[in-house]
Amino acid sequence: MSPRGRRPAGENARGAILEAAREQFAEHGYDRTSLRGIARGAEVDPRLVHHYFEGGKAELFAEVMHAPVNPAAFIADVVAGPPEDIGRQLVRTFLGVWDDPDNQSALLALVRSGLTNEGITDQLRGFVEQGLLGQIMQAHPVTAGLPLRERRRRAGVIGVQMLGLIISRYVVELPGVADAPAATLVERIGPIIQAQLDS
Amino acid sequence: MSPRGRRPAGENARGAILEAAREQFAEHGYDRTSLRGIARGAEVDPRLVHHYFEGGKAELFAEVMHAPVNPAAFIADVVAGPPEDIGRQLVRTFLGVWDDPDNQSALLALVRSGLTNEGITDQLRGFVEQGLLGQIMQAHPVTAGLPLRERRRRAGVIGVQMLGLIISRYVVELPGVADAPAATLVERIGPIIQAQLDS
């Protein structure tokens, strides 16, 4: 858009970064998109990307996807407490975000397009794997030290819980999940997740 | 279609039953559709419905939805062994059906429309709750005797596992789940399900 060498300032720079991020996530998927590449696409200094998007790639992705939450803040909440509470805290924080009617329809729209549009599925997979599960595995002293293969398996079981929760509580509205108080699900699903982190 | 009082025979009767089932599932949802009502809609004797569809409502639903498997046979497989193996056997049988390339695309199409088309979501929810989970809860000596509320909660956690498996293995193709051998998932998810049945 802007001629070569010109550096957009203020909101223009922010807009250019988002525009470049949107293009590169769509073209390369989440995994192979880098902040450096986005800065290059937007013709801005990489430090400016960090300035506008402290939460890095995950935050940029959420903004491009019009997600109502900043994943960096979400993860910070989840790992703020003791490692032995990450499982329950993940479910607690997650349901806090999803049960909020201000967020729910935007999140549902995002998940629905992630399930039906292959291009978006690719991006969403990378984000769930690296941006969410990867960060959580990193935050726990046991899982941070595991070999990649075992770590992926455990992250996979956690992914099953989170994707299963979304689909059964908000999409299919399965009785026993859709009508359960959040605290009940924290007690039922939290320990299943925790078991993947401990031991 | 056929004039009042006329009873279609053979393939005609079977076709009329399917047609009536399709209409009634769509209009009333899975829960409130009865075999008696389908027989009435098809203008056939209810015994003829049982004759053509031994697996009852769940089998009729699967046929109407063009599902490649008969749920009655599926459940029979799952509960054939000892009660303490139902969890693993559910995952084993389920992955056996879903991993089979002959079934996968039809099942995926069904799930995708169940996630995006509200009318089909309603039908699918009733089928998952009553036709699948309900039957499994019934087959285990502990869960069969539980109060409805607790039974639904436990069925809900099992629903989270199964829906989470479908979405992460076949739709999102999450690493650690999509690329895991079936036997690994049987060992990881089976005991989570079993814990909802025992004790």
Coordinates of C-alpha atoms in Angstrom, one line a residue:
Chain A
M1 CA 0.0 0.0 0.0
S2 CA 2.5 2.6 1.1
P3 CA 5.4 3.3 -1.3
R4 CA 8.7 1.5 -0.6
G5 CA 10.7 3.0 2.2
R6 CA 7.9 5.1 3.7
R7 CA 7.2 4.2 7.3
P8 CA 3.6 4.7 8.4
A9 CA 3.2 6.2 11.9
G10 CA 0.8 5.8 14.8
E11 CA -2.5 4.1 13.9
N12 CA -1.3 3.7 10.3
A13 CA 1.6 1.6 11.5
R14 CA -0.7 -0.5 13.7
G15 CA -3.1 -1.0 10.8
A16 CA -0.3 -1.9 8.4
I17 CA 1.0 -4.5 10.9
L18 CA -2.5 -6.0 11.3
E19 CA -2.9 -6.1 7.5
A20 CA 0.4 -7.8 7.0
A21 CA -0.4 -10.3 9.9
R22 CA -3.7 -11.1 8.3
E23 CA -2.1 -11.8 4.9
Q24 CA 0.7 -13.9 6.4
F25 CA -1.4 -16.0 8.7
A26 CA -3.7 -16.8 5.8
E27 CA -0.8 -17.6 3.4
H28 CA 1.6 -19.5 5.7
G29 CA -0.5 -20.6 8.6
Y30 CA 0.1 -19.7 12.2
D31 CA 3.3 -21.8 12.7
R32 CA 5.3 -20.4 9.9
T33 CA 4.4 -16.8 10.4
S34 CA 7.0 -14.8 12.3
L35 CA 6.9 -11.3 13.9
R36 CA 9.9 -10.4 11.8
G37 CA 8.1 -11.4 8.6
I38 CA 5.1 -9.4 9.6
A39 CA 7.3 -6.3 10.3
R40 CA 8.9 -6.7 6.9
G41 CA 5.5 -7.0 5.2
A42 CA 4.2 -3.9 7.0
E43 CA 7.5 -2.1 6.3
V44 CA 8.0 -1.2 9.9
D45 CA 10.7 -1.8 12.5
P46 CA 10.1 -5.1 14.3
R47 CA 10.3 -3.2 17.6
L48 CA 7.1 -1.4 16.6
V49 CA 5.3 -4.8 16.3
H50 CA 6.3 -5.5 19.9
H51 CA 5.3 -2.0 20.9
Y52 CA 1.8 -2.4 19.6
F53 CA 1.3 -6.1 20.4
E54 CA 3.1 -7.0 23.6
G55 CA 1.4 -10.4 23.5
G56 CA 3.3 -11.2 20.3
K57 CA 2.1 -13.5 17.6
A58 CA -0.8 -15.0 19.7
E59 CA -2.2 -11.5 20.3
L60 CA -1.8 -10.5 16.7
F61 CA -3.7 -13.7 15.7
A62 CA -6.5 -13.0 18.1
E63 CA -6.9 -9.5 16.8
V64 CA -6.8 -10.5 13.2
M65 CA -9.5 -13.2 13.9
H66 CA -11.6 -10.6 15.8
A67 CA -11.3 -12.7 19.0
P68 CA -12.7 -10.8 22.0
V69 CA -9.8 -11.9 24.3
N70 CA -6.0 -11.4 24.3
P71 CA -4.5 -14.9 24.6
A72 CA -1.4 -13.5 26.4
A73 CA -3.5 -12.2 29.2
F74 CA -5.5 -15.5 29.2
I75 CA -2.3 -17.6 29.6
A76 CA -0.9 -15.2 32.2
D77 CA -4.1 -15.8 34.3
V78 CA -3.8 -19.6 33.9
V79 CA -0.2 -19.9 35.0
A80 CA -0.3 -17.2 37.7
G81 CA -1.0 -19.7 40.5
P82 CA 0.8 -22.8 41.7
P83 CA 1.7 -25.4 39.0
E84 CA -0.6 -28.0 40.7
D85 CA -3.6 -25.8 40.0
I86 CA -3.0 -25.1 36.3
G87 CA -5.6 -27.8 35.2
R88 CA -8.4 -26.3 37.3
Q89 CA -7.3 -22.7 36.5
L90 CA -7.3 -23.4 32.8
V91 CA -11.0 -24.6 32.9
R92 CA -11.9 -21.7 35.3
T93 CA -10.4 -19.0 33.1
F94 CA -11.6 -20.6 29.9
L95 CA -15.2 -20.8 31.1
G96 CA -15.0 -17.3 32.5
V97 CA -14.2 -16.0 29.0
W98 CA -16.6 -18.3 27.1
D99 CA -19.6 -18.0 29.5
D100 CA -19.4 -14.2 29.2
P101 CA -22.2 -13.3 26.7
D102 CA -20.1 -10.3 25.5
N103 CA -17.5 -12.8 24.1
Q104 CA -19.6 -15.9 23.3
S105 CA -21.0 -15.1 19.9
A106 CA -17.7 -13.8 18.5
L107 CA -15.8 -16.9 19.8
L108 CA -18.5 -19.2 18.4
A109 CA -18.3 -17.6 15.0
L110 CA -14.5 -18.0 15.1
V111 CA -14.8 -21.7 16.1
R112 CA -17.5 -22.4 13.5
S113 CA -15.3 -21.0 10.7
G114 CA -12.3 -22.8 12.1
L115 CA -14.3 -26.1 11.8
T116 CA -15.6 -25.6 8.3
N117 CA -13.1 -23.4 6.5
E118 CA -9.9 -25.3 5.8
G119 CA -7.7 -22.2 5.6
I120 CA -8.9 -21.0 9.0
T121 CA -8.6 -24.5 10.5
D122 CA -4.9 -24.5 9.7
Q123 CA -4.3 -21.2 11.4
L124 CA -6.4 -22.2 14.4
R125 CA -4.6 -25.5 14.8
G126 CA -1.2 -23.7 15.0
F127 CA -2.6 -21.2 17.5
V128 CA -4.1 -23.9 19.7
E129 CA -1.0 -26.0 19.6
Q130 CA 1.7 -23.3 20.0
G131 CA 0.0 -20.3 21.3
L132 CA -2.2 -22.0 24.0
L133 CA -1.2 -25.5 24.8
G134 CA 2.6 -24.9 24.1
Q135 CA 2.6 -22.0 26.6
I136 CA 0.9 -24.0 29.2
M137 CA 3.2 -27.0 28.8
Q138 CA 6.1 -24.6 29.1
A139 CA 4.8 -23.2 32.3
H140 CA 4.7 -26.5 34.2
P141 CA 8.0 -27.8 35.6
V142 CA 7.3 -31.4 34.7
T143 CA 6.0 -31.0 31.1
A144 CA 8.5 -28.3 30.3
G145 CA 11.2 -30.9 30.5
L146 CA 9.5 -33.7 28.6
P147 CA 10.7 -34.9 25.2
L148 CA 8.7 -33.3 22.3
R149 CA 6.8 -36.5 21.5
E150 CA 5.5 -37.1 25.0
R151 CA 4.7 -33.5 25.4
R152 CA 2.6 -33.4 22.3
R153 CA 0.7 -36.5 23.4
R154 CA -0.1 -34.8 26.7
A155 CA -1.0 -31.5 25.1
G156 CA -3.2 -33.5 22.7
V157 CA -5.2 -34.9 25.6
I158 CA -5.6 -31.4 27.0
G159 CA -6.7 -30.2 23.6
V160 CA -9.3 -33.0 23.6
Q161 CA -10.7 -31.6 26.9
M162 CA -10.8 -28.0 25.7
L163 CA -12.2 -28.6 22.2
G164 CA -14.6 -31.1 23.7
L165 CA -15.8 -28.5 26.2
I166 CA -16.4 -25.9 23.6
I167 CA -18.3 -28.2 21.3
S168 CA -20.4 -29.9 24.0
R169 CA -21.1 -26.8 26.1
Y170 CA -21.6 -24.1 23.4
V171 CA -22.3 -25.8 20.1
V172 CA -24.1 -29.1 20.6
E173 CA -25.3 -28.0 24.1
L174 CA -25.1 -31.5 25.5
P175 CA -27.1 -31.9 28.7
G176 CA -24.8 -32.4 31.7
V177 CA -22.2 -30.0 30.2
A178 CA -24.2 -27.1 28.8
D179 CA -26.3 -26.8 31.9
A180 CA -23.6 -27.5 34.5
P181 CA -22.3 -24.7 36.7
A182 CA -18.8 -23.6 35.8
A183 CA -17.5 -24.8 39.2
T184 CA -18.7 -28.3 38.5
L185 CA -16.8 -28.5 35.2
V186 CA -13.7 -27.1 36.9
E187 CA -13.9 -30.0 39.4
R188 CA -14.6 -32.6 36.7
I189 CA -12.3 -31.6 33.8
G190 CA -9.6 -29.7 35.8
P191 CA -8.1 -32.8 37.4
I192 CA -8.1 -34.6 34.0
I193 CA -6.0 -31.8 32.6
Q194 CA -3.8 -31.7 35.7
A195 CA -3.0 -35.4 35.4
Q196 CA -1.5 -34.7 32.0
L197 CA 0.8 -32.1 33.6
D198 CA 1.9 -33.8 36.8
S199 CA 4.0 -37.0 37.1
Chain B
M1 CA -47.7 -40.0 -0.7
S2 CA -49.8 -43.2 -0.7
P3 CA -53.6 -42.7 -0.4
R4 CA -55.0 -43.1 3.1
G5 CA -55.5 -46.7 4.2
R6 CA -53.2 -48.2 1.6
R7 CA -50.2 -50.1 3.1
P8 CA -47.0 -50.0 1.0
A9 CA -45.2 -53.4 0.9
G10 CA -41.5 -54.5 0.8
E11 CA -39.1 -51.7 -0.3
N12 CA -42.0 -49.3 -0.5
A13 CA -42.8 -49.8 3.2
R14 CA -39.1 -49.4 4.1
G15 CA -38.9 -46.2 2.0
A16 CA -42.1 -44.8 3.6
I17 CA -40.8 -45.5 7.1
L18 CA -37.5 -43.7 6.3
E19 CA -39.4 -40.8 4.7
A20 CA -41.6 -40.5 7.8
A21 CA -38.6 -40.8 10.1
R22 CA -36.7 -38.0 8.2
E23 CA -39.7 -35.7 8.5
Q24 CA -40.3 -36.4 12.2
F25 CA -36.7 -36.2 13.3
A26 CA -36.4 -32.8 11.5
E27 CA -39.7 -31.5 12.9
H28 CA -39.6 -32.8 16.5
G29 CA -35.9 -33.5 17.1
Y30 CA -34.5 -36.9 18.1
D31 CA -35.9 -37.0 21.7
R32 CA -39.6 -36.4 20.8
T33 CA -39.7 -38.7 17.8
S34 CA -41.2 -42.2 18.5
L35 CA -41.3 -45.4 16.5
R36 CA -45.0 -45.4 16.9
G37 CA -45.3 -41.9 15.5
I38 CA -43.1 -42.9 12.6
A39 CA -45.2 -46.0 11.9
R40 CA -48.3 -43.7 11.9
G41 CA -46.7 -41.2 9.5
A42 CA -45.6 -44.0 7.2
E43 CA -49.1 -45.7 7.5
V44 CA -47.6 -49.0 8.4
D45 CA -47.9 -51.4 11.3
P46 CA -45.4 -50.5 14.1
R47 CA -44.1 -54.1 13.9
L48 CA -43.0 -53.5 10.4
V49 CA -40.7 -50.7 11.7
H50 CA -39.1 -53.1 14.1
H51 CA -38.8 -55.7 11.3
Y52 CA -36.9 -53.3 9.0
F53 CA -34.9 -51.5 11.7
E54 CA -34.0 -53.9 14.5
G55 CA -31.8 -51.2 16.0
G56 CA -34.8 -49.0 16.6
K57 CA -34.8 -45.2 16.6
A58 CA -31.0 -44.9 16.7
E59 CA -30.6 -47.1 13.6
L60 CA -33.4 -45.2 11.8
F61 CA -31.6 -41.9 12.7
A62 CA -28.3 -43.2 11.4
E63 CA -29.9 -44.3 8.1
V64 CA -31.7 -41.0 7.6
M65 CA -28.5 -39.1 8.3
H66 CA -26.6 -41.3 5.8
A67 CA -24.3 -42.4 8.6
P68 CA -22.1 -45.3 7.5
V69 CA -22.6 -47.3 10.8
N70 CA -25.4 -48.8 12.7
P71 CA -25.3 -47.4 16.2
A72 CA -27.0 -50.5 17.6
A73 CA -24.2 -52.7 16.4
F74 CA -21.7 -50.1 17.7
I75 CA -23.1 -50.1 21.2
A76 CA -23.4 -53.9 21.2
D77 CA -19.6 -54.0 20.5
V78 CA -18.8 -51.5 23.2
V79 CA -20.8 -53.2 26.0
A80 CA -19.9 -56.8 24.9
G81 CA -17.0 -57.1 27.3
P82 CA -16.7 -56.7 31.0
P83 CA -18.0 -53.4 32.5
E84 CA -14.5 -52.4 33.7
D85 CA -13.4 -52.3 30.0
I86 CA -16.2 -50.2 28.6
G87 CA -14.1 -47.0 28.6
R88 CA -11.3 -48.4 26.6
Q89 CA -13.7 -50.4 24.4
L90 CA -15.7 -47.3 23.6
V91 CA -12.5 -45.5 22.3
R92 CA -11.3 -48.6 20.5
T93 CA -14.6 -49.2 18.7
F94 CA -15.1 -45.5 18.0
L95 CA -11.7 -45.1 16.4
G96 CA -12.1 -48.3 14.5
V97 CA -15.2 -46.8 12.8
W98 CA -13.8 -43.3 12.4
D99 CA -10.3 -44.2 11.2
D100 CA -11.8 -46.4 8.5
P101 CA -11.5 -44.3 5.3
D102 CA -14.7 -45.8 4.0
N103 CA -16.6 -44.1 6.8
Q104 CA -14.6 -41.0 7.6
S105 CA -15.8 -38.6 4.9
A106 CA -19.5 -39.4 5.5
L107 CA -19.1 -39.1 9.3
L108 CA -17.2 -35.8 8.9
A109 CA -19.9 -34.4 6.7
L110 CA -22.5 -35.4 9.3
V111 CA -20.6 -33.8 12.1
R112 CA -19.9 -30.6 10.2
S113 CA -23.6 -30.1 9.4
G114 CA -24.4 -31.0 13.0
L115 CA -22.1 -28.2 14.1
T116 CA -23.3 -25.5 11.7
N117 CA -27.0 -26.3 11.0
E118 CA -29.1 -25.7 14.1
G119 CA -31.9 -28.1 13.0
I120 CA -29.3 -30.9 12.7
T121 CA -27.6 -30.0 15.9
D122 CA -30.8 -30.6 17.8
Q123 CA -31.2 -34.0 16.3
L124 CA -27.6 -34.9 16.8
R125 CA -27.7 -33.8 20.5
G126 CA -30.7 -36.1 21.2
F127 CA -29.0 -39.0 19.4
V128 CA -25.6 -38.5 21.3
E129 CA -27.4 -38.1 24.6
Q130 CA -30.0 -40.9 24.4
G131 CA -28.9 -43.2 21.6
L132 CA -25.2 -43.4 22.5
L133 CA -24.3 -42.1 26.0
G134 CA -27.7 -43.2 27.5
Q135 CA -27.2 -46.7 26.3
I136 CA -23.7 -46.9 27.6
M137 CA -24.7 -45.5 31.0
Q138 CA -27.4 -48.1 31.1
A139 CA -25.0 -51.0 30.4
H140 CA -22.8 -50.3 33.4
P141 CA -24.0 -51.6 36.8
V142 CA -22.8 -48.5 38.7
T143 CA -24.1 -45.7 36.3
A144 CA -27.4 -47.6 35.6
G145 CA -28.4 -47.0 39.2
L146 CA -27.4 -43.3 39.6
P147 CA -29.8 -40.5 39.9
L148 CA -30.6 -38.8 36.6
R149 CA -28.7 -35.6 37.5
E150 CA -25.4 -37.3 38.4
R151 CA -25.8 -39.7 35.4
R152 CA -26.1 -36.7 33.1
R153 CA -23.0 -35.1 34.5
R154 CA -21.0 -38.2 34.0
A155 CA -22.4 -38.8 30.6
G156 CA -21.4 -35.2 29.9
V157 CA -17.8 -35.7 30.7
I158 CA -17.8 -38.8 28.4
G159 CA -19.4 -36.6 25.7
V160 CA -16.6 -34.1 26.1
Q161 CA -14.1 -36.9 25.5
M162 CA -15.9 -38.2 22.4
L163 CA -16.7 -34.8 20.8
G164 CA -13.2 -33.6 21.7
L165 CA -11.6 -36.7 20.0
I166 CA -13.6 -36.1 16.8
I167 CA -12.8 -32.5 16.6
S168 CA -9.1 -32.7 17.5
R169 CA -8.3 -35.9 15.5
Y170 CA -10.4 -35.5 12.4
V171 CA -11.4 -31.8 12.0
V172 CA -8.6 -29.6 13.6
E173 CA -6.0 -32.4 13.2
L174 CA -4.2 -31.4 16.4
P175 CA -0.7 -32.8 16.6
G176 CA -0.5 -35.4 19.4
V177 CA -4.0 -36.6 18.6
A178 CA -4.3 -36.7 14.8
D179 CA -1.0 -38.5 14.5
A180 CA -1.3 -40.8 17.5
P181 CA -1.8 -44.6 17.0
A182 CA -5.3 -45.6 18.0
A183 CA -3.9 -47.8 20.8
T184 CA -2.3 -44.8 22.4
L185 CA -5.6 -42.9 22.5
V186 CA -7.3 -46.0 23.9
E187 CA -4.8 -46.0 26.8
R188 CA -5.0 -42.2 27.3
I189 CA -8.7 -41.5 26.9
G190 CA -10.2 -44.9 27.8
P191 CA -9.4 -44.6 31.6
I192 CA -10.8 -41.1 31.7
I193 CA -14.1 -42.5 30.4
Q194 CA -13.9 -45.5 32.7
A195 CA -13.5 -43.2 35.7
Q196 CA -16.9 -41.7 34.9
L197 CA -18.5 -45.2 35.0
D198 CA -16.9 -46.8 38.0
S199 CA -17.2 -45.8 41.6

